[in-house]
Every structure is written in structure tokens, then in C-alpha cells.
Coordinates of C-alpha atoms in Angstrom, one line a residue:
M1 CA -0.3 -0.4 -0.3
R2 CA 1.6 3.5 -1.4
P3 CA 2.1 5.8 2.2
L4 CA 0.0 8.4 1.3
A5 CA -2.8 5.9 0.9
K6 CA -2.2 4.1 4.9
L7 CA -2.4 7.2 5.9
L8 CA -5.2 8.5 4.8
L9 CA -7.1 5.1 6.3
L10 CA -5.7 5.5 9.5
A11 CA -7.5 8.6 9.1
L12 CA -10.2 7.4 8.1
F13 CA -10.5 4.3 11.0
A14 CA -9.5 7.3 13.9
S15 CA -12.3 9.7 12.5
L16 CA -14.4 6.2 13.4
G17 CA -13.1 5.8 16.6
F18 CA -14.1 9.2 18.1
A19 CA -16.8 9.0 16.6
Q20 CA -17.5 5.4 18.3
R21 CA -16.3 6.9 21.6
D22 CA -18.5 10.6 21.1
I23 CA -21.8 8.2 20.6
S24 CA -21.1 6.0 23.5
D25 CA -22.9 5.0 25.9
L26 CA -21.0 3.3 28.8
D27 CA -23.6 3.2 31.8
R28 CA -26.0 2.3 29.2
D29 CA -29.0 4.3 30.6
G30 CA -30.5 5.3 27.2
Y31 CA -28.4 8.7 26.4
P32 CA -24.3 9.4 25.5
D33 CA -21.9 9.8 27.5
L34 CA -21.3 12.8 25.8
T35 CA -24.4 14.4 27.1
Q36 CA -24.0 14.6 30.2
L37 CA -22.4 16.4 33.2
H38 CA -19.4 15.8 34.3
G39 CA -17.8 16.2 37.7
V40 CA -19.6 18.4 40.0
A41 CA -19.0 22.0 40.2
E42 CA -21.2 20.8 36.4
R43 CA -23.6 18.5 37.6
A44 CA -24.4 20.7 41.0
A45 CA -24.5 24.0 38.3
F46 CA -27.6 22.7 35.7
L47 CA -29.6 21.6 39.4
R48 CA -29.6 24.9 40.6
W49 CA -29.9 26.7 37.4
F50 CA -33.2 24.1 36.8
A51 CA -34.6 24.4 40.0
A52 CA -34.2 28.3 40.1
V53 CA -36.0 27.9 36.3
A54 CA -39.2 26.2 38.1
E55 CA -39.1 28.3 41.2
A56 CA -39.3 31.5 38.7
Q57 CA -42.4 30.2 36.9
Y58 CA -43.8 30.7 40.4
T59 CA -44.0 34.5 40.9
A60 CA -44.6 35.4 37.1
P61 CA -44.4 32.4 33.8
S62 CA -41.7 33.5 31.2
P63 CA -43.4 34.5 28.2
T64 CA -40.9 32.1 26.8
W65 CA -43.2 29.1 28.6
K66 CA -45.9 28.3 25.7
P67 CA -49.4 28.5 27.2
E68 CA -49.7 24.8 25.7
D69 CA -46.9 23.3 27.7
R70 CA -48.4 24.8 31.2
D71 CA -49.1 21.8 32.9
C72 CA -46.8 19.7 35.5
S73 CA -44.5 17.4 32.7
G74 CA -44.7 20.9 30.8
L75 CA -42.4 23.0 33.8
L76 CA -39.9 20.2 34.1
R77 CA -39.2 19.9 30.7
F78 CA -39.5 23.7 30.6
A79 CA -36.8 24.8 32.6
Y80 CA -34.2 21.8 32.1
I81 CA -34.5 23.3 28.7
E82 CA -33.6 26.5 30.0
A83 CA -30.8 25.5 32.7
L84 CA -29.1 24.3 29.5
K85 CA -29.3 27.1 27.9
P86 CA -26.3 29.9 27.4
K87 CA -27.1 32.4 30.5
T88 CA -26.8 35.4 28.4
P89 CA -28.8 39.2 29.0
A90 CA -31.3 38.4 27.1
W91 CA -31.9 35.2 28.5
F92 CA -32.5 37.0 31.9
K93 CA -34.7 39.0 30.4
Q94 CA -36.9 36.7 30.4
F95 CA -38.3 36.5 34.0
A96 CA -40.0 39.6 35.7
Y97 CA -37.9 37.6 38.9
F98 CA -34.9 35.2 39.3
P99 CA -34.4 33.5 42.5
D100 CA -30.6 33.2 42.3
P101 CA -28.7 34.9 39.8
S102 CA -25.2 34.6 40.7
I103 CA -25.4 30.5 39.9
P104 CA -21.5 29.9 37.9
P105 CA -22.4 28.7 33.8
L106 CA -22.5 25.5 32.5
K107 CA -19.2 25.1 30.5
T108 CA -19.2 21.6 28.6
L109 CA -23.3 21.4 27.9
S110 CA -25.8 24.1 26.4
Y111 CA -29.0 23.5 24.5
P112 CA -29.5 22.3 21.6
L113 CA -27.1 19.1 22.5
P114 CA -24.3 17.3 20.9
I115 CA -25.4 14.3 18.9
L116 CA -29.2 15.0 20.4
S117 CA -30.0 18.8 19.2
R118 CA -33.7 19.6 20.6
S119 CA -34.6 15.8 21.5
V120 CA -33.1 15.7 25.0
F121 CA -35.8 13.6 26.7
R122 CA -36.2 9.4 26.5
V123 CA -38.9 7.6 25.7
A124 CA -37.9 3.8 25.8
G125 CA -35.6 1.6 27.4
G126 CA -32.5 0.5 26.9
A127 CA -28.3 1.8 26.0
Y128 CA -28.6 5.3 23.7
Q129 CA -27.9 3.1 19.9
P130 CA -26.8 5.6 16.7
G131 CA -30.9 6.2 15.5
D132 CA -32.7 6.5 18.3
V133 CA -33.6 10.4 17.9
E134 CA -34.6 9.9 14.6
A135 CA -36.9 5.8 15.7
G136 CA -38.4 8.3 18.0
R137 CA -36.8 7.4 21.4
L138 CA -36.0 10.4 21.6
V139 CA -38.0 13.1 21.6
G140 CA -38.2 16.8 22.9
R141 CA -41.7 16.8 24.2
T142 CA -43.4 13.7 26.8
T143 CA -45.1 13.2 30.2
A144 CA -44.2 13.3 33.6
Q145 CA -44.1 9.4 33.1
Y146 CA -42.0 9.0 30.6
L147 CA -39.0 11.5 32.2
L148 CA -39.8 9.2 35.6
N149 CA -39.5 6.1 33.8
H150 CA -36.7 7.5 31.0
S151 CA -35.2 10.2 31.7
T152 CA -34.1 9.8 36.1
V153 CA -33.6 8.2 38.2
F154 CA -34.0 6.8 42.0
L155 CA -33.0 8.4 44.6
G156 CA -35.3 7.2 47.6
R157 CA -38.9 8.6 49.6
T158 CA -37.3 10.4 52.1
P159 CA -36.4 14.0 51.4
E160 CA -33.0 13.0 52.6
V161 CA -31.4 11.5 50.2
A162 CA -32.6 15.0 47.7
Q163 CA -31.1 18.1 47.3
R164 CA -31.8 21.3 45.2
G165 CA -32.9 20.3 41.7
D166 CA -34.2 17.2 42.5
L167 CA -37.7 15.9 41.4
L168 CA -41.1 14.3 42.9
F169 CA -43.8 11.7 41.5
F170 CA -47.1 10.6 42.3
I171 CA -48.7 8.6 41.2
H172 CA -52.9 8.8 41.0
P173 CA -54.2 5.8 38.8
L174 CA -58.3 7.0 39.4
A175 CA -57.0 10.5 38.3
S176 CA -58.9 12.4 35.2
G177 CA -55.9 13.2 32.1
S178 CA -52.3 11.6 33.8
A179 CA -51.8 9.9 36.6
Y180 CA -48.0 10.9 37.2
H181 CA -47.4 14.6 38.8
S182 CA -43.8 15.5 38.8
M183 CA -42.8 18.6 41.5
V184 CA -39.3 20.3 42.1
Y185 CA -37.7 19.8 45.3
L186 CA -36.2 23.4 45.9
G187 CA -34.9 22.7 49.3
N188 CA -35.1 23.5 52.8
G189 CA -38.5 21.7 52.5
R190 CA -40.0 22.4 49.5
V191 CA -41.4 22.0 46.3
V192 CA -43.0 24.5 43.2
Y193 CA -44.9 22.5 41.0
H194 CA -48.2 23.4 38.5
T195 CA -51.5 22.3 39.0
G196 CA -52.2 20.3 36.1
L197 CA -54.7 22.2 34.6
S198 CA -54.8 24.2 31.0
P199 CA -54.0 27.9 31.7
E200 CA -58.1 28.3 31.5
E201 CA -59.1 25.9 33.3
G202 CA -57.6 27.7 36.6
G203 CA -53.9 26.1 36.2
E204 CA -51.2 27.9 38.3
V205 CA -47.9 27.1 39.3
R206 CA -47.4 26.9 43.5
L207 CA -45.3 26.9 46.0
L208 CA -45.3 25.2 49.0
S209 CA -43.7 23.4 51.7
L210 CA -43.0 19.3 52.4
N211 CA -45.3 19.7 55.6
T212 CA -48.0 21.5 53.6
L213 CA -48.4 18.6 51.6
R214 CA -48.2 16.4 54.8
A215 CA -51.2 18.6 55.7
H216 CA -53.1 17.4 52.6
P217 CA -56.8 16.5 53.2
Q218 CA -56.3 13.7 50.3
A219 CA -53.3 11.8 51.6
S220 CA -52.4 10.1 48.6
W221 CA -51.0 13.1 47.9
H222 CA -48.9 13.0 51.3
P223 CA -44.9 13.0 50.3
V224 CA -44.2 10.1 53.2
P225 CA -43.2 6.8 52.4
E226 CA -46.0 4.9 54.1
N227 CA -47.9 6.3 51.0
P228 CA -48.0 4.1 47.9
N229 CA -49.4 6.9 45.5
F230 CA -45.6 8.1 46.7
L231 CA -43.2 7.4 44.5
G232 CA -40.9 9.0 45.4
F233 CA -37.4 11.2 44.9
Y234 CA -35.4 11.4 41.6
R235 CA -32.5 12.9 40.0
W236 CA -32.0 14.0 36.3
K237 CA -30.1 11.8 34.4
I238 CA -27.7 14.2 33.0
V239 CA -26.5 14.7 36.1
A240 CA -26.9 11.3 37.9
N241 CA -24.5 9.4 35.0
G242 CA -26.7 6.5 36.4
K243 CA -25.6 6.0 40.0
H244 CA -26.4 8.6 43.3
P245 CA -23.8 11.3 42.5

């Protein structure tokens, strides 16, 4: 083989090797490793951004949060995507109030994500495979049930395992609409969530304490281990990397 042809062939193999590493999913959690946050500081910053965006919707919903996405899972999706976007002056202008503006910016990821673009939520099991986006196994919009099952990892059923930016999930099989309901844990015993109804039906974002939830007249909303409707505290896979940080 001529030297030039050999060099070209080696370059091709090298590029294929890099491509293979770029799409690897070593923890087999359904997401390419390149699309997850690595390092304590980056993970902590994402959770803080996510929680701050969600909390800001309680004061005044952002005009960029589309009305058709204003429900309990829509709050999670909106805060997730906004947490990944570059934090420019124009970005901050969408918020009438932002509770934690001093968070360090993310350095290693930005929305749209590499490989996945805007299809950042998984809706099917299994490790990531090339073609998952095209096959609809990763999407840009989904429900609380799919977020729970494919985009998060279970932490436990008591608040001691959770930190600001983690999630709570409930299930009410006989409820109208989606049986799954989600909330964002803000730390210090507080949560923020959307009631799930459309704006026309009076849906709204609420912020309250876990103690208030524990006193809810319907025991199925109590965030306690003995409540079978409370599924527990969860963390986004983007910061969990297949295990508890």
C-alpha cells in the first residue's frame, strides 16, 4: 500500500474511532456520555439553574413558556431546557424575577445538545444507539410518566436523599388526564409545581412546603414513604450518570 493511501486509511479509522467514542453510552442509561454533565461543579450548577428557572415561574411565568406546555411535566421540561441554554443578558430578560442569578454558567454543555439536538428526553428503555432520535426513542416533548421512567434515577422516599433541583413523582391511577404528577424540590423542605390544568381551566404554579403537603386533606398527596401514591425523589440522568452522585 502506498504511504499516502495508508495515511488516509489510518485517518479514516481514527475518525471512526472518535465517532464511536462520541456516541458511547458506557453506563447504558439511554443517553450518550457526551450529552451528560461530568464533575461535581457542573452537576451542581445544572441542578441550581433548573430549580431557579422552575421557582421563577411561581412569581411570573416566562413569556417563552408556551401555554400548551403549562402543566406539571411542562414545568420540568421548560426548566430543564432553559437550564442548559447559554445565560446571556437576553436570556435573563424573560424572567420578571430570578431567585438565584449568581449560579456559575455551565461550561461543557449547551442546548441544543450535541448528537441529540433538541430531542433531550428519552421515551424508551435500553442503552443509546445511533438512530434513537430518528426512531422517536428520544424526543423534545413528553409526559411525566416518561420523564420518570426514562430520564431520571430513583433516589429514595425521604427528603434527606434529595437536594435542590431534584424531583418528586406521584401516581393517581383514577385521576382524569395523566395519572402521574411531578414536582421540583427546591431544598429546605419546599417544592414548586404546576397543578396540571390548562391556563383556561385555572392551572397555576404553586410553591409550598413539604409540611403543607403532608397536611393535605387527601393522603395520596402526602410525600411520605408509607403513601403508595408517592413514588419518591428522583434525579435527572444528565447529572446522575447512571448512579447517585
